[in-house]
Coordinates of C-alpha atoms in Angstrom, one line a residue:
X1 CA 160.7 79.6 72.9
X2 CA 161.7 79.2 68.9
X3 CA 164.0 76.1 69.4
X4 CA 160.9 74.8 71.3
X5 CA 158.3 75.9 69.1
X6 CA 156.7 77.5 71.2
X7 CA 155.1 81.5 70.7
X8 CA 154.0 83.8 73.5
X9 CA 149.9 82.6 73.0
X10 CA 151.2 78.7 73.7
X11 CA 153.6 79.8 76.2
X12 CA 150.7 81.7 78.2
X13 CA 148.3 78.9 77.8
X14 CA 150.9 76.0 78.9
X15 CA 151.7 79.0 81.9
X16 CA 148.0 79.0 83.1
X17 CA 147.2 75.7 83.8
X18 CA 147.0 74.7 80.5
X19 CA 149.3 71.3 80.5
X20 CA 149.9 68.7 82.9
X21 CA 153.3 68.8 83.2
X22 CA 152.9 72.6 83.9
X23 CA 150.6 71.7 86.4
X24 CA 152.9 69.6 88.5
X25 CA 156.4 72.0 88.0
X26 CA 157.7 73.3 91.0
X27 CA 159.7 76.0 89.0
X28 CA 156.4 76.6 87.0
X29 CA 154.3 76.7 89.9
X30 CA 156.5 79.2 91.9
X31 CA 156.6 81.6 88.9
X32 CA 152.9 81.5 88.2
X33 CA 151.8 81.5 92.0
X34 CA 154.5 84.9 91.8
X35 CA 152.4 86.0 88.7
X36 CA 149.1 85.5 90.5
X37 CA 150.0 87.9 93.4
X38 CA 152.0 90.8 92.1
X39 CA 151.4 94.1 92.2
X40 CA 152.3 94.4 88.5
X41 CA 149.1 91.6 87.3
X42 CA 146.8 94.2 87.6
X43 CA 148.5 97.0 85.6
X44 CA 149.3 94.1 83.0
X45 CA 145.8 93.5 82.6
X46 CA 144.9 97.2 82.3
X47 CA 147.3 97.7 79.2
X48 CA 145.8 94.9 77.5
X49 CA 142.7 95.9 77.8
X50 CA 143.8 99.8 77.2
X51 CA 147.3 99.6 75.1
X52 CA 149.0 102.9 75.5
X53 CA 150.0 104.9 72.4
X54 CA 153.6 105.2 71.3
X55 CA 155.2 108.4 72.3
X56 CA 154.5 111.0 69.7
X57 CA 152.5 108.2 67.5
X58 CA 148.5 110.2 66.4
X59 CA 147.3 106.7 65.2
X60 CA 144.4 105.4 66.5
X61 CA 145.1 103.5 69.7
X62 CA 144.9 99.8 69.4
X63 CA 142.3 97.5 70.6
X64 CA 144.5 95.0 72.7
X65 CA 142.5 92.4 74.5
X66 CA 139.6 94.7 74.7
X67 CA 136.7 92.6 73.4
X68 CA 137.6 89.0 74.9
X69 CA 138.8 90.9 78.2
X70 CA 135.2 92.7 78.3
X71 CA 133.3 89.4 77.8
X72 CA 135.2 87.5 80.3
X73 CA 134.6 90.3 83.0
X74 CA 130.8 90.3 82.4
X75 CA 130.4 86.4 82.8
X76 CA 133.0 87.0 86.3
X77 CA 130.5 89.7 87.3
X78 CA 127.7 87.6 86.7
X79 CA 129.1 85.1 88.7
X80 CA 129.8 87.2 91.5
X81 CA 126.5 89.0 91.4
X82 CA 124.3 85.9 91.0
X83 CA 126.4 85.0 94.3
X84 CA 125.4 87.4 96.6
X85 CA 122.2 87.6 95.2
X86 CA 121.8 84.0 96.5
X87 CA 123.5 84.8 99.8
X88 CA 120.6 86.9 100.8
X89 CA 117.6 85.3 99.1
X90 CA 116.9 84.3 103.0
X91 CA 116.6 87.9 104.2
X92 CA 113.9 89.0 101.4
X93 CA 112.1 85.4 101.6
X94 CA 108.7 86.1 103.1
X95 CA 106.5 83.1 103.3
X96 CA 103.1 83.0 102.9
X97 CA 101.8 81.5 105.9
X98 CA 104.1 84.2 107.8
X99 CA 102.0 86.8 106.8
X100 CA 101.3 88.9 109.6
X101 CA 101.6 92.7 110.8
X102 CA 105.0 92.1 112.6
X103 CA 105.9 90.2 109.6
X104 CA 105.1 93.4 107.4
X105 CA 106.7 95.9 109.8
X106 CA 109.7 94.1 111.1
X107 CA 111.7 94.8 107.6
X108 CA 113.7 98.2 108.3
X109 CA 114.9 100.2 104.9
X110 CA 118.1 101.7 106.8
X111 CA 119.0 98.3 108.0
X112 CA 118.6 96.6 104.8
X113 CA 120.3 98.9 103.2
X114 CA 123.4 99.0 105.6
X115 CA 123.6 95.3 105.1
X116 CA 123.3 94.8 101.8
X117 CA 125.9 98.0 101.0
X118 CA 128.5 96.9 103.6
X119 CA 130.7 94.1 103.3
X120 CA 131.2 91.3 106.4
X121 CA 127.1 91.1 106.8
X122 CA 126.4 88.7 104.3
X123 CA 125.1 91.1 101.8
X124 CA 126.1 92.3 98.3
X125 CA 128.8 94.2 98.5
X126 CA 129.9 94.3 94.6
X127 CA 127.0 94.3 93.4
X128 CA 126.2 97.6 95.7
X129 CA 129.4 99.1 94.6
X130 CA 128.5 98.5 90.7
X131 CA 125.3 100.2 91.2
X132 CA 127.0 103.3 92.8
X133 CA 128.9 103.6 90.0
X134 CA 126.5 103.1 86.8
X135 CA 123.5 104.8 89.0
X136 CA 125.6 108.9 89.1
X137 CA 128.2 110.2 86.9
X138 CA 131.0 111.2 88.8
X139 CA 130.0 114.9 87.8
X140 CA 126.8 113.7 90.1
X141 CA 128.3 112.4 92.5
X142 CA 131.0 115.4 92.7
X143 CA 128.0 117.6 93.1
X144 CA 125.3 116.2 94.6
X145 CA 126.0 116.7 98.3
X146 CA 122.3 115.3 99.9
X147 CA 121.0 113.5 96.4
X148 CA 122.4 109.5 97.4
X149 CA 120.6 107.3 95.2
X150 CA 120.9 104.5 98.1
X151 CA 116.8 103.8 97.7
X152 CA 116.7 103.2 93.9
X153 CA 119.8 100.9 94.6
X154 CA 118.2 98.9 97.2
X155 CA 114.9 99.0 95.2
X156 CA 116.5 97.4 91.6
X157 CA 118.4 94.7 94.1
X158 CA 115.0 93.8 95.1
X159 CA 113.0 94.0 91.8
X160 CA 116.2 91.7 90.8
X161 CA 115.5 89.3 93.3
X162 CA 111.9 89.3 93.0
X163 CA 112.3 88.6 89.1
X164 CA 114.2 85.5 90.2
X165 CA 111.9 84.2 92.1
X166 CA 108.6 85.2 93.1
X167 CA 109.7 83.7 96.8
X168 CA 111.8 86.8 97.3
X169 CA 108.9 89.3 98.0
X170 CA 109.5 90.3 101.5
X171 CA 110.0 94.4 99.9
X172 CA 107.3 94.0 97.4
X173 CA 104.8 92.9 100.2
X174 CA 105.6 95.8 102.1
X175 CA 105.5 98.5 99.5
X176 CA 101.6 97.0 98.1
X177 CA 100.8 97.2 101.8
X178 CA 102.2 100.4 101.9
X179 CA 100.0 101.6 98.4
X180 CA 96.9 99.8 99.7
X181 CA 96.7 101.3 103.0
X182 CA 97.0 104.6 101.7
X183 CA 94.2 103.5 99.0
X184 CA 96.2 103.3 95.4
X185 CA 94.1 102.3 92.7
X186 CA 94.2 98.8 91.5
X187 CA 95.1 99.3 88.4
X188 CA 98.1 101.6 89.7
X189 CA 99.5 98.8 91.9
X190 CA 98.9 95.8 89.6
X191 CA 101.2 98.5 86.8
X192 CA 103.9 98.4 89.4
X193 CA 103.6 94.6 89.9
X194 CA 104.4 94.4 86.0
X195 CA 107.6 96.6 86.8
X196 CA 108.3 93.9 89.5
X197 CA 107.9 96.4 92.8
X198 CA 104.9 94.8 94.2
X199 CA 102.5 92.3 94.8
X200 CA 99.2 92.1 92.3
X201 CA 96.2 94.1 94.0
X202 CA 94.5 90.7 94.2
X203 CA 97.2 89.3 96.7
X204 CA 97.0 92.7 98.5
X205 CA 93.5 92.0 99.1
X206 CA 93.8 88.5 100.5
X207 CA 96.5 89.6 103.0
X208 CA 94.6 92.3 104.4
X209 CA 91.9 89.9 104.7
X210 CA 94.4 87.5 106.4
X211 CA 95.5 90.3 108.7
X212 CA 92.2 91.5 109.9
X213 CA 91.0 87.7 110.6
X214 CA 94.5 86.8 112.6
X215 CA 94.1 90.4 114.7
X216 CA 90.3 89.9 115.3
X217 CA 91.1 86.6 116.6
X218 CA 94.1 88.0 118.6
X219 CA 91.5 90.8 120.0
X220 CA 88.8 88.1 120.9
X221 CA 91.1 86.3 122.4
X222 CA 92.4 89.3 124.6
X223 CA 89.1 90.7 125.7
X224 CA 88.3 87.7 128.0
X225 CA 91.2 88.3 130.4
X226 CA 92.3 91.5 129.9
X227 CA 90.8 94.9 130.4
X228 CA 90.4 97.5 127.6
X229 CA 89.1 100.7 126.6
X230 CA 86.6 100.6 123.9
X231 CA 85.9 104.1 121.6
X232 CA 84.4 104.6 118.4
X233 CA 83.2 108.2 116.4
X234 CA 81.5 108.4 113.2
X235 CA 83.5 108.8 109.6
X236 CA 82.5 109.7 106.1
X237 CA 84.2 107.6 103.4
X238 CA 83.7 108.9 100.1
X239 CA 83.0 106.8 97.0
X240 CA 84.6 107.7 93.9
X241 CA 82.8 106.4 90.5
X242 CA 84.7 107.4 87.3
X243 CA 82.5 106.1 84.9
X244 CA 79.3 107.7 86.4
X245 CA 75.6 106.6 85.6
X246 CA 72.1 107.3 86.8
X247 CA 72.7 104.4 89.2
X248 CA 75.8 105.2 90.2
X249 CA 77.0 108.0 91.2
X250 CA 80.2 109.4 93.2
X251 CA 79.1 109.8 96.9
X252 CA 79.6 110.0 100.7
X253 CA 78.3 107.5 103.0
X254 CA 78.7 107.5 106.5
X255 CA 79.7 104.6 109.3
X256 CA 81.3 104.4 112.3
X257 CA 85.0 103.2 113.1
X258 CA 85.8 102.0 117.0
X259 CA 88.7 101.5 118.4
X260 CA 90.1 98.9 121.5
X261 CA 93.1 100.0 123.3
X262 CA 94.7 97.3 125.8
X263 CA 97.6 97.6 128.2
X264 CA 99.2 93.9 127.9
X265 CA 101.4 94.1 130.7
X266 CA 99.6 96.4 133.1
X267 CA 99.9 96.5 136.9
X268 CA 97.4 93.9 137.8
X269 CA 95.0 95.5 139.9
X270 CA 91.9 94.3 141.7
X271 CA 88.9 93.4 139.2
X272 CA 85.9 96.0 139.1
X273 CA 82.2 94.1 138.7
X274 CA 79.8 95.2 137.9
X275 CA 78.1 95.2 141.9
X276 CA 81.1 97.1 143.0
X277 CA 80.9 99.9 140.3
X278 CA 77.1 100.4 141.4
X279 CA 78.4 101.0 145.1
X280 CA 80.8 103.4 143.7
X281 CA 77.9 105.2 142.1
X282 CA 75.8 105.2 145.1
X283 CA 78.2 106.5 147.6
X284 CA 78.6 109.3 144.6
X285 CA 75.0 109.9 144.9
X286 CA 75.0 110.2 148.1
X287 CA 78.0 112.2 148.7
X288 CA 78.9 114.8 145.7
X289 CA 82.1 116.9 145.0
X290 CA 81.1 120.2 146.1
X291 CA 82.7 123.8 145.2
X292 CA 84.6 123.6 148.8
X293 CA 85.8 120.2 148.0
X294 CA 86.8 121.1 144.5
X295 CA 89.1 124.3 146.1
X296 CA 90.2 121.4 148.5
X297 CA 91.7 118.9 146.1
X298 CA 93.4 122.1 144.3
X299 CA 95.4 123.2 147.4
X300 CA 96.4 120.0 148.2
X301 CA 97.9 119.5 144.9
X302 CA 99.1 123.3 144.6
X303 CA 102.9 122.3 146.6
X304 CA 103.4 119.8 143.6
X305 CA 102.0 121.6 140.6
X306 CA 104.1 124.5 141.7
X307 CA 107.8 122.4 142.2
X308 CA 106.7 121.1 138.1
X309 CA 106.0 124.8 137.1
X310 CA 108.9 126.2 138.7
X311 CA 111.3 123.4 136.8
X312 CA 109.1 123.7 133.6
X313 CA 109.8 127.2 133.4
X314 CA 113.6 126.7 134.1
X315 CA 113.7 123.7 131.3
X316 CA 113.0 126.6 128.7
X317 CA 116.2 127.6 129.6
X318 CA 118.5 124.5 130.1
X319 CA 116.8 123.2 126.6
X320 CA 118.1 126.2 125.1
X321 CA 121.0 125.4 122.6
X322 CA 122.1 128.6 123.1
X323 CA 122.7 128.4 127.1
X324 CA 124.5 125.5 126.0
X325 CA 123.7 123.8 129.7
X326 CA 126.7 121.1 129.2
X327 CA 129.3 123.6 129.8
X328 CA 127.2 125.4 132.7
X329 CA 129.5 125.2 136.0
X330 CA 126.5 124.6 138.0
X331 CA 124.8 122.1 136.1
X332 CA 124.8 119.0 138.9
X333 CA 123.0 121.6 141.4
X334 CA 120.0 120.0 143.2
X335 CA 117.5 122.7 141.4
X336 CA 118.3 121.0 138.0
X337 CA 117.0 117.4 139.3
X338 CA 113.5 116.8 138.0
X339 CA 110.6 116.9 140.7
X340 CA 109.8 113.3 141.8
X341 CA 106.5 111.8 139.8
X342 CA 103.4 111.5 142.2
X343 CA 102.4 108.3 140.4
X344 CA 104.7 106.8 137.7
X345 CA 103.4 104.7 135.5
X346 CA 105.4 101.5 133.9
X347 CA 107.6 102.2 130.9
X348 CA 109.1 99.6 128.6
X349 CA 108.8 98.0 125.3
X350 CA 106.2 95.9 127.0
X351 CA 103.9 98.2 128.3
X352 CA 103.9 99.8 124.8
X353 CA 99.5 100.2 124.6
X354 CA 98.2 98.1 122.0
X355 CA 95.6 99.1 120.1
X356 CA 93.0 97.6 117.6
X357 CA 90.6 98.9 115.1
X358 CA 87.3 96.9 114.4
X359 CA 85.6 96.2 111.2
X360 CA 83.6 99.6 109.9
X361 CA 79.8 99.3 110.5
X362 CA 77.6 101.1 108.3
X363 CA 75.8 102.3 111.1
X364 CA 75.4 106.1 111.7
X365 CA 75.7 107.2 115.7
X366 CA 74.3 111.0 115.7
X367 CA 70.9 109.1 117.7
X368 CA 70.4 107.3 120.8
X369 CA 68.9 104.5 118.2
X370 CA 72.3 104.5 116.6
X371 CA 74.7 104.2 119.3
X372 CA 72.9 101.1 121.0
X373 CA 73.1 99.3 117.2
X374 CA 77.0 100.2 117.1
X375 CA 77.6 98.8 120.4
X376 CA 75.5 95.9 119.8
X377 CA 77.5 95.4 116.5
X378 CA 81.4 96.1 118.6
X379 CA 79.4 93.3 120.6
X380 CA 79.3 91.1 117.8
X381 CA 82.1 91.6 116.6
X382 CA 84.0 90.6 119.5
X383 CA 81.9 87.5 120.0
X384 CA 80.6 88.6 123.2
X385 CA 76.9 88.4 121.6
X386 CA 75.7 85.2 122.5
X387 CA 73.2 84.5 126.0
X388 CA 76.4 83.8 128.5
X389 CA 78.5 86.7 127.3
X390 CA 76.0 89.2 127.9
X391 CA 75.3 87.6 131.2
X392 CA 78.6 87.9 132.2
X393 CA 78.9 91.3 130.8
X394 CA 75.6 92.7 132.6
X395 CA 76.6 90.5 136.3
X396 CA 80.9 90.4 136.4
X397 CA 82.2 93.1 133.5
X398 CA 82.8 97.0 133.4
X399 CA 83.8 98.1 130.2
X400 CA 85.2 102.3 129.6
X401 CA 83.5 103.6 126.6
X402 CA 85.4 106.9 125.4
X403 CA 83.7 109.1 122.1
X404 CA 83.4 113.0 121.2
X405 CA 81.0 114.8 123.3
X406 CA 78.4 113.7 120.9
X407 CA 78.9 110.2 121.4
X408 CA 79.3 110.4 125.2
X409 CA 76.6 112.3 125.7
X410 CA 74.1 110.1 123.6
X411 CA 76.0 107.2 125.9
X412 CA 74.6 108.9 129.1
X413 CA 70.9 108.9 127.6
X414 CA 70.5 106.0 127.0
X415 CA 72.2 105.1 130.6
X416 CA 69.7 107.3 131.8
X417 CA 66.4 105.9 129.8
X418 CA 67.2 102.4 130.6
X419 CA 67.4 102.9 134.4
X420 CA 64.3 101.0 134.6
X421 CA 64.9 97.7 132.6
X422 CA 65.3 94.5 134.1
X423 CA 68.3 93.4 133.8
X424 CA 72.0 94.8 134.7
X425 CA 73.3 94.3 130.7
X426 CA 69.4 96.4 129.2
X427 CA 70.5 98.9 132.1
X428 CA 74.3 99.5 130.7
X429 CA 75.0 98.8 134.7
X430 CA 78.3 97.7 133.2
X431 CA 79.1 100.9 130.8
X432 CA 81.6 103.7 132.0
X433 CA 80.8 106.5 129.6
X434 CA 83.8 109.3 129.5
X435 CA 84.2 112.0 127.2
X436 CA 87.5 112.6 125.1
X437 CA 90.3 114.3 126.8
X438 CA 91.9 114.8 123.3
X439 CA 89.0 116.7 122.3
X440 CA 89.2 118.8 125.1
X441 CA 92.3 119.5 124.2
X442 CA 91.5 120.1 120.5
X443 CA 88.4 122.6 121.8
X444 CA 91.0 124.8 123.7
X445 CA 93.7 125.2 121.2
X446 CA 90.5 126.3 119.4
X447 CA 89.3 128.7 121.9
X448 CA 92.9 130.4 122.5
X449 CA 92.7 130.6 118.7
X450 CA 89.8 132.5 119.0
X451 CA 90.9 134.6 121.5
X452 CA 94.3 135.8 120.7
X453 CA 95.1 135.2 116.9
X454 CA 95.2 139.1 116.4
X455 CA 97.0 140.9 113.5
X456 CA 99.8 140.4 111.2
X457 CA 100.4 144.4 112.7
X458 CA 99.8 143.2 116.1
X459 CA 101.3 141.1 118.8
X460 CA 98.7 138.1 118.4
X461 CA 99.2 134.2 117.4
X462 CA 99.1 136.0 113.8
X463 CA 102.3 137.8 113.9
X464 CA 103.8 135.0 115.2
X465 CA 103.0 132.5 112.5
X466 CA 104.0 135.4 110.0
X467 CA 107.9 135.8 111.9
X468 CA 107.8 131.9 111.7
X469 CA 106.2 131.2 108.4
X470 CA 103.9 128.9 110.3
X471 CA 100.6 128.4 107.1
X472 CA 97.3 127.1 107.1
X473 CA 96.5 128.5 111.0
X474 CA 94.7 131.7 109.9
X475 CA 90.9 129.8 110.1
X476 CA 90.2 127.1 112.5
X477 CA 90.2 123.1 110.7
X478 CA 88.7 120.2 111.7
X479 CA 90.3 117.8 109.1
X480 CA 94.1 117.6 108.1
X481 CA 97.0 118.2 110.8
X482 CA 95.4 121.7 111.9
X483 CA 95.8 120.8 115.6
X484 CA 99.3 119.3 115.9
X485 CA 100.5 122.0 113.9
X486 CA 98.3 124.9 116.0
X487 CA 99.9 122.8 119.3
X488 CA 103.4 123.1 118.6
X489 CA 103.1 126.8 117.4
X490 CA 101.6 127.7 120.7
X491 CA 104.1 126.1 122.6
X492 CA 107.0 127.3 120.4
X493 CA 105.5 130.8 121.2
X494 CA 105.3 130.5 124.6
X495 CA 108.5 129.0 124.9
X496 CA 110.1 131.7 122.9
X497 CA 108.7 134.2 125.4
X498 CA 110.2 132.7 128.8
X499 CA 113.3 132.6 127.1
X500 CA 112.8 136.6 126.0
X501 CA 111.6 136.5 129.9
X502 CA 114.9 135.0 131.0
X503 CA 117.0 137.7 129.4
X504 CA 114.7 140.1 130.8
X505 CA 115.3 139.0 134.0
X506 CA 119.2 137.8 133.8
X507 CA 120.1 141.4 132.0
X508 CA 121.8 139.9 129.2
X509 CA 121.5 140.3 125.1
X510 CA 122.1 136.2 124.9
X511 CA 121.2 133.3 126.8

């Protein structure tokens, strides 16, 4: 190297591509292609970036390549990162003329974040892996079993993407819808849209506008040729004021909500009119259900109600993780194959019930007065107002009207009142009012409340939502989870006593 004048710096430069001649070398081109690919290049770099000490030296280490070493990595990290974050632009890219509900709900957080985290799925793998590591100290990550920051990962990747370019919003549209449908403040959503999370509020209320127009035109569109069930109850919305005056004031106001349900791909069946449900009635008139007939119905049904107890009872058993049913030597017997349905409806994706909610009518339905304005107004809504639609509603249509037992009762009055009118629609010939099975349901978890919630001290509901730490079922609730969470206590209960029964009866200590 000195009789060529040469020093390590220009011999490393001339090595790496730095003269023609170099370039074109076989010998030099072996060597460095050698150099490129060992296992040593790595470790090489490491000590020029961190030279070790001499043995037994207590100077202070020296800086090597450190600072031009540490500049060149950040630019080949940006590179790398900027990248991937183009490779997936596509996946967070959420046009504005796609904006719909399956747009909205179609973006899974566990998928997203298995592609973007793993590498061979088009994602950003490096960039993942840097995050990991600046997001936890290894002490953190050492002792954090449960605490994975995986979601503040995937949410600065988006906030990235978002901040370079406002294209990339698929996340942020779902987390304002998120926020608005569970009524954030405006200001609190268009603070997050600063931080690059979400959308503004204004956007958030253009899309929800967008969304209700393209479902209400999906619904009127569905209504002419397929049957539904139509239900609506009353609701109290309260309006918040924070800067309050004489002439306005925080308050409630009341309205009504309704509800269509639709089976898409239903069975078709023969089509009810409106003649043929009258007949129906008649021959009902004519010919009632009596006490005998009742007791009738109920024996017939008695063999098959009694095959479903007898395998209900034995399912609290099989369930049981501790029977452990899998390793039962008996388990392909015939008394373990579940009775055969009487009459099994479809199942699928596609017969998945679809279900709409209408625009809120500031219309209260506690009167007679009121129900007939709120289904006037559903009426409207649906576009089934004008002079032919209610012609063809009162001659050819029979539409299922579910409420509370307010609402079907006030339903029935007026059914009954307008028996005289002239015509089949001013008569409700074409309504079917029927009561709510749910709050049947909800009346006799309420009643067996009643009945047998007991003592702490005692052997009532109470003691057993002490031994289970079950809160907020001492006093019956009308708003708030009260009934789900009453349901599944009663059954828990009752299952834990056929299982208590089954030991009972098998003589054991353990199932």
């Amino acid at each position: 190297m000195n009789k060529l004048g040469l020093n390590l710096t220009l011999f490393l430069d001339l090595l790496s591509w730095g003269d023609p001649e170099c370039i074109t070398n076989h010998k030099i081109r072996y060597e460095r292609s050698g150099l490129m690919v060992s296992e040593e290049l790595p470790s090489i770099l490491e000590r020029w970036y961190k030279p070790p000490r001499t043995a037994g030296s207590t100077s202070k280490r020296a800086q090597g390549a450190r600072p031009a070493l540490e500049r060149f990595a950040f630019l080949c990290v940006g590179d790398v990162v900027e990248a991937e974050l183009d490779g997936i632009k596509d996946t967070m890219h959420c046009p504005a003329e796609d904006l719909s509900t399956e747009g909205l709900t179609s973006l899974f957080i566990e998928d997203l974040i298995l592609k973007l985290s793993s590498p061979g799925f088009g994602g950003t793998p490096k960039f993942w892996s840097l995050l990991t590591r600046v997001t936890q100290t290894r002490t953190q990550k050492l002792r954090n079993k449960e605490k994975i920051p995986d979601l503040v990962i995937l949410a600065i990747i988006c906030q990235v993407l978002y901040s370079r370019s406002h294209h990339n919003n698929r996340f942020a549209k779902m987390i304002t819808s998120f926020l608005r449908s569970q009524g954030a403040p405006a200001k609190s959503i268009d603070l997050l849209r600063a931080f690059g999370l979400t959308m503004s509020h204004q956007w958030s209320v253009r899309a929800l506008r967008t969304i209700s127009e393209n479902e209400m035109a999906t619904v009127r569109d569905m209504v002419q040729h397929l049957p539904f069930v139509v239900t609506h109850d009353n609701i109290n919305i309260p309006f918040r004021v924070f800067s309050q005056r004489i002439n306005n004031q925080s308050h409630f106001d009341s309205g009504t909500a309704s509800t269509l349900f639709f089976q898409p791909n239903a069975p078709p069946e023969q089509p009810l009119c409106n003649r043929t449900l009258q007949e129906y009635r008649e021959q009902g008139r004519n010919t009632p259900l009596s006490v005998l007939d009742i007791y009738g119905l109920a024996q017939d049904a008695a063999p098959g109600q009694y095959d479903r107890d007898v395998f209900q009872v034995l399912r609290y058993l099989i369930d049981s993780p501790e029977f452990d049913f899998t390793t039962y030597p008996e388990k392909h017997h015939h008394i373990f194959t579940p009775p055969k349905p009487l009459n099994q409806l479809p199942t699928g994706e596609k017969y998945i019930t679809r279900q709409f909610m209408l625009g809120t009518e500031h219309l209260e339905e506690a009167s007679y007065e009121g129900n007939i304005n709120v289904v006037m107004a559903i009426f409207r809504q649906l576009l089934l107002d004008s002079e032919d639609e209610l012609k063809k509603t009162g001659l050819y249509r029979v539409f299922v009207w579910v409420g509370d037992q307010l609402t079907s009762a006030r339903l029935r009055g007026l059914f009954n009142f307008r028996a005289q009118d002239t015509n089949a629609f001013d008569r409700l010939d074409w309504l079917v009012p029927t009561f709510g099975w749910f709050h049947l349901l909800m009346a006799f978890a309420n009643s067996l409340h009643k009945q047998y919630l007991g003592t702490t001290a005692g052997r009532g509901l109470m003691h057993a939502f002490t031994l289970l730490e079950r809160k907020g079922l001492n006093t019956v609730q009308t708003r708030g989870p009260f009934h789900q969470n009453l349901h599944d206590a009663i059954y828990h209960v009752a299952e834990a006593h056929f299982r208590v029964c089954w030991k009972v009866v098998g003589r054991v200590d353990k199932l």
